[in-house]
PDB file of C-alpha atoms in Angstrom:
ATOM      1  CA  MET A   1       1.826 -15.351  -2.367  1.00 44.00           C
ATOM      2  CA  SER A   2       1.406 -17.872  -5.177  1.00 49.00           C
ATOM      3  CA  ARG A   3      -2.322 -17.239  -5.538  1.00 59.00           C
ATOM      4  CA  PRO A   4      -3.323 -16.160  -9.070  1.00 60.00           C
ATOM      5  CA  TRP A   5      -5.039 -12.921  -8.025  1.00 70.00           C
ATOM      6  CA  VAL A   6      -1.810 -11.610  -6.498  1.00 79.00           C
ATOM      7  CA  SER A   7      -0.039 -11.588  -9.860  1.00 79.00           C
ATOM      8  CA  SER A   8      -3.129 -10.030 -11.434  1.00 78.00           C
ATOM      9  CA  LEU A   9      -3.103  -7.137  -8.960  1.00 85.00           C
ATOM     10  CA  LEU A  10       0.640  -6.650  -9.428  1.00 87.00           C
ATOM     11  CA  GLY A  11       0.171  -6.556 -13.195  1.00 83.00           C
ATOM     12  CA  LEU A  12      -2.630  -4.016 -12.894  1.00 83.00           C
ATOM     13  CA  ALA A  13      -0.533  -1.835 -10.574  1.00 90.00           C
ATOM     14  CA  ALA A  14       2.388  -2.065 -13.014  1.00 90.00           C
ATOM     15  CA  LEU A  15       0.100  -0.985 -15.849  1.00 86.00           C
ATOM     16  CA  VAL A  16      -1.049   2.124 -13.986  1.00 88.00           C
ATOM     17  CA  LEU A  17       2.530   3.089 -13.072  1.00 92.00           C
ATOM     18  CA  LEU A  18       3.742   2.557 -16.634  1.00 90.00           C
ATOM     19  CA  LEU A  19       1.013   4.616 -18.267  1.00 87.00           C
ATOM     20  CA  TRP A  20       1.466   7.435 -15.767  1.00 90.00           C
ATOM     21  CA  GLY A  21       5.255   7.470 -15.783  1.00 91.00           C
ATOM     22  CA  GLY A  22       5.890   6.696 -19.441  1.00 89.00           C
ATOM     23  CA  ALA A  23       3.426   9.192 -20.868  1.00 87.00           C
ATOM     24  CA  ASN A  24       4.379  12.100 -18.616  1.00 89.00           C
ATOM     25  CA  CYS A  25       7.022  14.749 -19.332  1.00 92.00           C
ATOM     26  CA  ASN A  26       9.327  13.832 -16.451  1.00 92.00           C
ATOM     27  CA  PHE A  27      10.885  10.526 -17.540  1.00 95.00           C
ATOM     28  CA  ILE A  28      14.380  12.015 -17.212  1.00 95.00           C
ATOM     29  CA  LYS A  29      15.710  15.166 -15.593  1.00 94.00           C
ATOM     30  CA  PHE A  30      18.666  17.534 -15.455  1.00 92.00           C
ATOM     31  CA  GLU A  31      19.185  19.118 -12.063  1.00 88.00           C
ATOM     32  CA  SER A  32      21.440  22.142 -11.598  1.00 82.00           C
ATOM     33  CA  THR A  33      23.807  22.188  -8.626  1.00 70.00           C
ATOM     34  CA  THR A  34      25.509  25.559  -9.117  1.00 64.00           C
ATOM     35  CA  THR A  35      24.759  29.042  -7.824  1.00 53.00           C
ATOM     36  CA  VAL A  36      23.536  32.374  -9.111  1.00 52.00           C
ATOM     37  CA  ALA A  37      25.815  35.392  -8.582  1.00 49.00           C
ATOM     38  CA  GLY A  38      27.823  33.406  -6.061  1.00 49.00           C
ATOM     39  CA  GLN A  39      24.814  32.794  -3.772  1.00 51.00           C
ATOM     40  CA  GLY A  40      23.279  29.420  -2.996  1.00 50.00           C
ATOM     41  CA  VAL A  41      19.915  28.796  -4.670  1.00 52.00           C
ATOM     42  CA  GLU A  42      17.445  25.956  -4.861  1.00 60.00           C
ATOM     43  CA  PRO A  43      18.397  23.451  -7.604  1.00 68.00           C
ATOM     44  CA  THR A  44      16.559  24.001 -10.876  1.00 79.00           C
ATOM     45  CA  THR A  45      15.212  20.870 -12.528  1.00 86.00           C
ATOM     46  CA  LEU A  46      14.568  20.406 -16.241  1.00 89.00           C
ATOM     47  CA  ASN A  47      12.217  17.505 -16.998  1.00 93.00           C
ATOM     48  CA  PHE A  48      11.886  15.634 -20.290  1.00 94.00           C
ATOM     49  CA  GLY A  49       9.609  12.818 -21.455  1.00 93.00           C
ATOM     50  CA  LEU A  50       9.423  10.642 -24.559  1.00 92.00           C
ATOM     51  CA  TRP A  51       7.015  13.004 -26.357  1.00 91.00           C
ATOM     52  CA  SER A  52       7.094  16.234 -24.384  1.00 91.00           C
ATOM     53  CA  TYR A  53       9.110  18.327 -21.965  1.00 91.00           C
ATOM     54  CA  ALA A  54       8.156  20.411 -18.926  1.00 89.00           C
ATOM     55  CA  ARG A  55       8.078  24.150 -19.432  1.00 83.00           C
ATOM     56  CA  TYR A  56       7.594  26.867 -16.847  1.00 74.00           C
ATOM     57  CA  VAL A  57       4.673  29.239 -17.402  1.00 69.00           C
ATOM     58  CA  ILE A  58       3.427  32.286 -15.541  1.00 63.00           C
ATOM     59  CA  VAL A  59      -0.245  32.106 -14.533  1.00 62.00           C
ATOM     60  CA  GLN A  60      -2.240  35.140 -13.421  1.00 63.00           C
ATOM     61  CA  SER A  61      -5.455  34.459 -11.518  1.00 64.00           C
ATOM     62  CA  GLY A  62      -7.419  36.624  -9.103  1.00 63.00           C
ATOM     63  CA  GLY A  63      -4.658  39.165  -8.818  1.00 60.00           C
ATOM     64  CA  TYR A  64      -2.070  36.500  -7.969  1.00 59.00           C
ATOM     65  CA  VAL A  65       0.863  35.511 -10.146  1.00 53.00           C
ATOM     66  CA  THR A  66       2.201  31.969  -9.878  1.00 59.00           C
ATOM     67  CA  ALA A  67       4.706  29.874 -11.806  1.00 60.00           C
ATOM     68  CA  GLY A  68       3.705  26.407 -12.949  1.00 68.00           C
ATOM     69  CA  LYS A  69       4.815  23.615 -15.243  1.00 77.00           C
ATOM     70  CA  VAL A  70       3.076  22.374 -18.366  1.00 85.00           C
ATOM     71  CA  CYS A  71       4.014  19.582 -20.757  1.00 88.00           C
ATOM     72  CA  MET A  72       4.881  20.875 -24.226  1.00 89.00           C
ATOM     73  CA  LEU A  73       5.528  18.860 -27.381  1.00 90.00           C
ATOM     74  CA  TYR A  74       9.087  18.989 -28.623  1.00 88.00           C
ATOM     75  CA  PRO A  75       9.936  21.589 -31.281  1.00 84.00           C
ATOM     76  CA  GLU A  76      11.081  20.519 -34.716  1.00 82.00           C
ATOM     77  CA  ASN A  77      14.771  20.770 -33.851  1.00 77.00           C
ATOM     78  CA  MET A  78      14.358  18.267 -30.986  1.00 80.00           C
ATOM     79  CA  ARG A  79      12.554  15.427 -32.761  1.00 78.00           C
ATOM     80  CA  PRO A  80      14.117  11.910 -32.614  1.00 79.00           C
ATOM     81  CA  ASP A  81      14.495  11.632 -36.395  1.00 75.00           C
ATOM     82  CA  ASP A  82      18.166  10.643 -36.266  1.00 80.00           C
ATOM     83  CA  ASP A  83      18.135   9.070 -32.810  1.00 89.00           C
ATOM     84  CA  ALA A  84      17.488   5.320 -32.908  1.00 91.00           C
ATOM     85  CA  TYR A  85      17.366   4.834 -29.116  1.00 93.00           C
ATOM     86  CA  TRP A  86      14.837   7.591 -28.567  1.00 93.00           C
ATOM     87  CA  GLU A  87      12.693   6.473 -31.510  1.00 92.00           C
ATOM     88  CA  VAL A  88      12.704   2.825 -30.357  1.00 92.00           C
ATOM     89  CA  ALA A  89      11.684   3.881 -26.841  1.00 92.00           C
ATOM     90  CA  ARG A  90       8.742   5.866 -28.246  1.00 92.00           C
ATOM     91  CA  ILE A  91       7.632   2.962 -30.447  1.00 91.00           C
ATOM     92  CA  ILE A  92       7.803   0.515 -27.544  1.00 91.00           C
ATOM     93  CA  MET A  93       5.812   2.877 -25.332  1.00 90.00           C
ATOM     94  CA  GLY A  94       3.157   3.132 -28.032  1.00 88.00           C
ATOM     95  CA  ILE A  95       2.977  -0.665 -28.276  1.00 87.00           C
ATOM     96  CA  LEU A  96       2.665  -0.955 -24.508  1.00 84.00           C
ATOM     97  CA  TRP A  97      -0.120   1.624 -24.471  1.00 79.00           C
ATOM     98  CA  VAL A  98      -2.191  -0.288 -27.016  1.00 81.00           C
ATOM     99  CA  VAL A  99      -1.435  -3.881 -26.039  1.00 78.00           C
ATOM    100  CA  ALA A 100      -1.213  -3.452 -22.276  1.00 68.00           C
ATOM    101  CA  VAL A 101      -4.479  -1.583 -21.922  1.00 66.00           C
ATOM    102  CA  GLY A 102      -6.284  -4.186 -24.019  1.00 70.00           C
ATOM    103  CA  MET A 103      -4.763  -7.369 -22.645  1.00 67.00           C
ATOM    104  CA  LEU A 104      -3.795  -6.667 -19.048  1.00 59.00           C
ATOM    105  CA  VAL A 105      -7.004  -4.935 -18.019  1.00 64.00           C
ATOM    106  CA  PHE A 106      -9.057  -7.718 -19.585  1.00 66.00           C
ATOM    107  CA  ALA A 107      -6.924 -10.458 -18.054  1.00 60.00           C
ATOM    108  CA  CYS A 108      -6.835  -8.901 -14.589  1.00 60.00           C
ATOM    109  CA  CYS A 109     -10.548  -8.098 -14.453  1.00 64.00           C
ATOM    110  CA  THR A 110     -11.513 -11.512 -15.787  1.00 60.00           C
ATOM    111  CA  ALA A 111      -9.181 -13.319 -13.402  1.00 56.00           C
ATOM    112  CA  CYS A 112     -10.347 -11.363 -10.362  1.00 57.00           C
ATOM    113  CA  CYS A 113     -14.037 -11.906 -11.170  1.00 57.00           C
ATOM    114  CA  SER A 114     -13.891 -15.512 -12.277  1.00 54.00           C
ATOM    115  CA  LYS A 115     -14.428 -18.430  -9.943  1.00 49.00           C
ATOM    116  CA  GLU A 116     -11.953 -20.581 -11.872  1.00 49.00           C
ATOM    117  CA  LEU A 117      -8.821 -18.528 -11.218  1.00 49.00           C
ATOM    118  CA  ASP A 118      -6.388 -21.390 -11.640  1.00 49.00           C
ATOM    119  CA  THR A 119      -7.679 -22.204 -15.110  1.00 51.00           C
ATOM    120  CA  LEU A 120      -7.228 -18.607 -16.255  1.00 50.00           C
ATOM    121  CA  HIS A 121      -3.578 -18.571 -15.191  1.00 49.00           C
ATOM    122  CA  ARG A 122      -2.390 -21.490 -17.253  1.00 55.00           C
ATOM    123  CA  GLY A 123      -0.191 -20.913 -20.258  1.00 56.00           C
ATOM    124  CA  ALA A 124      -0.111 -17.341 -21.491  1.00 62.00           C
ATOM    125  CA  PRO A 125      -0.172 -15.024 -18.415  1.00 75.00           C
ATOM    126  CA  PRO A 126       3.413 -15.708 -17.219  1.00 80.00           C
ATOM    127  CA  LEU A 127       4.697 -15.097 -20.738  1.00 83.00           C
ATOM    128  CA  VAL A 128       2.631 -11.917 -21.050  1.00 83.00           C
ATOM    129  CA  TYR A 129       3.944 -10.528 -17.767  1.00 86.00           C
ATOM    130  CA  MET A 130       7.551 -11.281 -18.684  1.00 88.00           C
ATOM    131  CA  LEU A 131       7.076  -9.820 -22.168  1.00 88.00           C
ATOM    132  CA  PHE A 132       5.797  -6.565 -20.687  1.00 89.00           C
ATOM    133  CA  CYS A 133       8.666  -6.632 -18.201  1.00 91.00           C
ATOM    134  CA  ILE A 134      11.174  -6.806 -21.058  1.00 92.00           C
ATOM    135  CA  LEU A 135       9.418  -4.169 -23.167  1.00 91.00           C
ATOM    136  CA  SER A 136       9.108  -1.687 -20.325  1.00 92.00           C
ATOM    137  CA  GLY A 137      12.766  -2.292 -19.512  1.00 93.00           C
ATOM    138  CA  LEU A 138      13.687  -1.371 -23.081  1.00 93.00           C
ATOM    139  CA  LEU A 139      12.204   2.087 -22.503  1.00 94.00           C
ATOM    140  CA  PHE A 140      15.420   2.904 -20.657  1.00 95.00           C
ATOM    141  CA  LEU A 141      17.221   2.924 -24.008  1.00 94.00           C
ATOM    142  CA  VAL A 142      16.352   6.612 -23.902  1.00 94.00           C
ATOM    143  CA  LEU A 143      19.184   6.997 -21.358  1.00 94.00           C
ATOM    144  CA  ASP A 144      21.610   6.371 -24.246  1.00 94.00           C
ATOM    145  CA  SER A 145      19.839   8.800 -26.585  1.00 93.00           C
ATOM    146  CA  ASN A 146      20.623  12.390 -27.492  1.00 91.00           C
ATOM    147  CA  LEU A 147      17.754  13.429 -25.253  1.00 92.00           C
ATOM    148  CA  CYS A 148      19.848  12.350 -22.289  1.00 93.00           C
ATOM    149  CA  LYS A 149      23.452  12.719 -23.453  1.00 92.00           C
ATOM    150  CA  ASN A 150      23.297  15.459 -26.077  1.00 89.00           C
ATOM    151  CA  ASN A 151      20.257  17.542 -25.183  1.00 89.00           C
ATOM    152  CA  ARG A 152      20.216  20.710 -27.298  1.00 85.00           C
ATOM    153  CA  LEU A 153      18.031  22.654 -24.912  1.00 85.00           C
ATOM    154  CA  VAL A 154      20.303  21.893 -21.975  1.00 87.00           C
ATOM    155  CA  GLN A 155      23.353  22.779 -24.029  1.00 85.00           C
ATOM    156  CA  SER A 156      21.888  26.155 -24.942  1.00 83.00           C
ATOM    157  CA  LEU A 157      21.057  26.850 -21.297  1.00 80.00           C
ATOM    158  CA  ASN A 158      24.577  25.924 -20.275  1.00 79.00           C
ATOM    159  CA  VAL A 159      25.903  28.539 -22.717  1.00 74.00           C
ATOM    160  CA  ASP A 160      23.711  31.116 -21.006  1.00 61.00           C
ATOM    161  CA  GLY A 161      24.807  29.692 -17.663  1.00 54.00           C
ATOM    162  CA  LYS A 162      28.324  30.954 -18.197  1.00 58.00           C
ATOM    163  CA  VAL A 163      26.883  34.391 -17.478  1.00 49.00           C
ATOM    164  CA  THR A 164      24.388  33.468 -14.747  1.00 56.00           C
ATOM    165  CA  SER A 165      26.576  30.795 -13.107  1.00 65.00           C
ATOM    166  CA  VAL A 166      23.757  28.234 -13.428  1.00 72.00           C
ATOM    167  CA  GLU A 167      24.713  25.078 -15.315  1.00 80.00           C
ATOM    168  CA  PHE A 168      23.268  21.625 -15.765  1.00 85.00           C
ATOM    169  CA  PRO A 169      25.034  18.244 -15.995  1.00 87.00           C
ATOM    170  CA  GLU A 170      25.804  16.897 -19.458  1.00 87.00           C
ATOM    171  CA  THR A 171      24.016  13.618 -18.757  1.00 91.00           C
ATOM    172  CA  CYS A 172      20.503  13.134 -17.400  1.00 93.00           C
ATOM    173  CA  SER A 173      19.220  11.107 -14.485  1.00 94.00           C
ATOM    174  CA  LEU A 174      15.909   9.340 -13.956  1.00 94.00           C
ATOM    175  CA  GLY A 175      12.989  11.612 -13.205  1.00 94.00           C
ATOM    176  CA  THR A 176       9.783  10.735 -11.397  1.00 94.00           C
ATOM    177  CA  GLY A 177       8.297   9.128 -14.506  1.00 95.00           C
ATOM    178  CA  GLY A 178      11.393   7.004 -15.091  1.00 95.00           C
ATOM    179  CA  ILE A 179      11.341   5.804 -11.488  1.00 96.00           C
ATOM    180  CA  LEU A 180       7.673   4.815 -11.830  1.00 96.00           C
ATOM    181  CA  VAL A 181       8.475   2.855 -14.993  1.00 95.00           C
ATOM    182  CA  ALA A 182      11.359   1.114 -13.187  1.00 96.00           C
ATOM    183  CA  ILE A 183       8.964   0.081 -10.413  1.00 96.00           C
ATOM    184  CA  ALA A 184       6.441  -1.111 -13.015  1.00 94.00           C
ATOM    185  CA  THR A 185       9.145  -3.211 -14.686  1.00 94.00           C
ATOM    186  CA  ALA A 186      10.009  -4.864 -11.373  1.00 95.00           C
ATOM    187  CA  LEU A 187       6.331  -5.500 -10.582  1.00 93.00           C
ATOM    188  CA  TRP A 188       5.763  -7.182 -13.934  1.00 90.00           C
ATOM    189  CA  GLY A 189       8.767  -9.406 -13.372  1.00 91.00           C
ATOM    190  CA  LEU A 190       7.449 -10.321  -9.920  1.00 91.00           C
ATOM    191  CA  ALA A 191       3.968 -10.930 -11.342  1.00 88.00           C
ATOM    192  CA  GLY A 192       5.470 -13.304 -13.894  1.00 86.00           C
ATOM    193  CA  VAL A 193       7.325 -15.266 -11.208  1.00 88.00           C
ATOM    194  CA  LEU A 194       4.267 -15.509  -8.959  1.00 86.00           C
ATOM    195  CA  SER A 195       2.126 -16.547 -11.903  1.00 83.00           C
ATOM    196  CA  VAL A 196       4.524 -19.411 -12.656  1.00 82.00           C
ATOM    197  CA  MET A 197       4.452 -20.444  -8.987  1.00 80.00           C
ATOM    198  CA  ALA A 198       0.646 -20.461  -9.004  1.00 73.00           C
ATOM    199  CA  GLN A 199       0.699 -22.508 -12.176  1.00 66.00           C
ATOM    200  CA  ARG A 200       3.029 -25.112 -10.686  1.00 64.00           C
ATOM    201  CA  LYS A 201       0.993 -25.296  -7.485  1.00 63.00           C
ATOM    202  CA  THR A 202      -2.171 -25.897  -9.491  1.00 57.00           C
ATOM    203  CA  SER A 203      -0.448 -28.539 -11.583  1.00 54.00           C
ATOM    204  CA  LYS A 204       0.777 -30.405  -8.497  1.00 50.00           C
ATOM    205  CA  SER A 205      -2.663 -30.249  -6.931  1.00 51.00           C
ATOM    206  CA  THR A 206      -4.230 -31.599 -10.104  1.00 51.00           C
ATOM    207  CA  GLU A 207      -1.729 -34.444 -10.291  1.00 47.00           C
ATOM    208  CA  ALA A 208      -2.346 -35.329  -6.635  1.00 46.00           C
ATOM    209  CA  ASN A 209      -6.112 -35.388  -7.181  1.00 50.00           C
ATOM    210  CA  GLU A 210      -5.731 -37.576 -10.261  1.00 49.00           C
ATOM    211  CA  ALA A 211      -3.469 -39.982  -8.371  1.00 47.00           C
ATOM    212  CA  LEU A 212      -5.958 -40.180  -5.501  1.00 45.00           C
ATOM    213  CA  THR A 213      -8.810 -40.785  -7.921  1.00 55.00           C
ATOM    214  CA  GLU A 214      -6.896 -43.591  -9.645  1.00 53.00           C
ATOM    215  CA  ALA A 215      -6.091 -45.158  -6.274  1.00 49.00           C
ATOM    216  CA  LEU A 216      -9.726 -45.072  -5.219  1.00 48.00           C
ATOM    217  CA  ILE A 217     -10.821 -46.610  -8.516  1.00 56.00           C
ATOM    218  CA  SER A 218      -8.215 -49.358  -8.142  1.00 53.00           C
ATOM    219  CA  ASP A 219      -9.436 -50.147  -4.607  1.00 51.00           C
ATOM    220  CA  ASP A 220     -13.021 -50.361  -5.799  1.00 50.00           C
ATOM    221  CA  VAL A 221     -12.033 -52.768  -8.535  1.00 48.00           C
TER     222      VAL A 221
END
């Protein structure tokens, strides 16, 4: 498990999960647990992302009418202008988009295709993996933002819910996107640890070879 390509594959998998989960509109969710008109119904889920939220739409096609979800940008009254946690999470996600795509894809592809894998995993890669682990972990600052704890859309629906008996919790929980980002964070941390292990193994092997070479030279002399 300390081979360099293992950490490369973990980093690449973490990148895919982060970009999919962080950019989608289901980072957090509010799930109703109440009933309509006193009858049990399936829980209704409201999904929100860093830049957009999920909205139900009615689609008519071929004589059939179906309900689907689309990601919509937030309206003006739901922008993170006065919300430091939400704004920081969006900035960090933007940084990860730009830096991760450029550096991780290049590093992983180069490492997997190169014959000198050990050389490529000296120095920077462990630090890069741990840096991305920390940055992706900071995305969860959004759980302390107004998007999660003081969501205006949810509050307005709860006012209407006093009539329909459908209400949502005041605080959010992790949605599918948030769970994917959590997994990506763990994978980057694991990739960093394995990269350090590979580095130490290579260093010990190099030292052993140098010692053997010196011993052979001494015997020849």
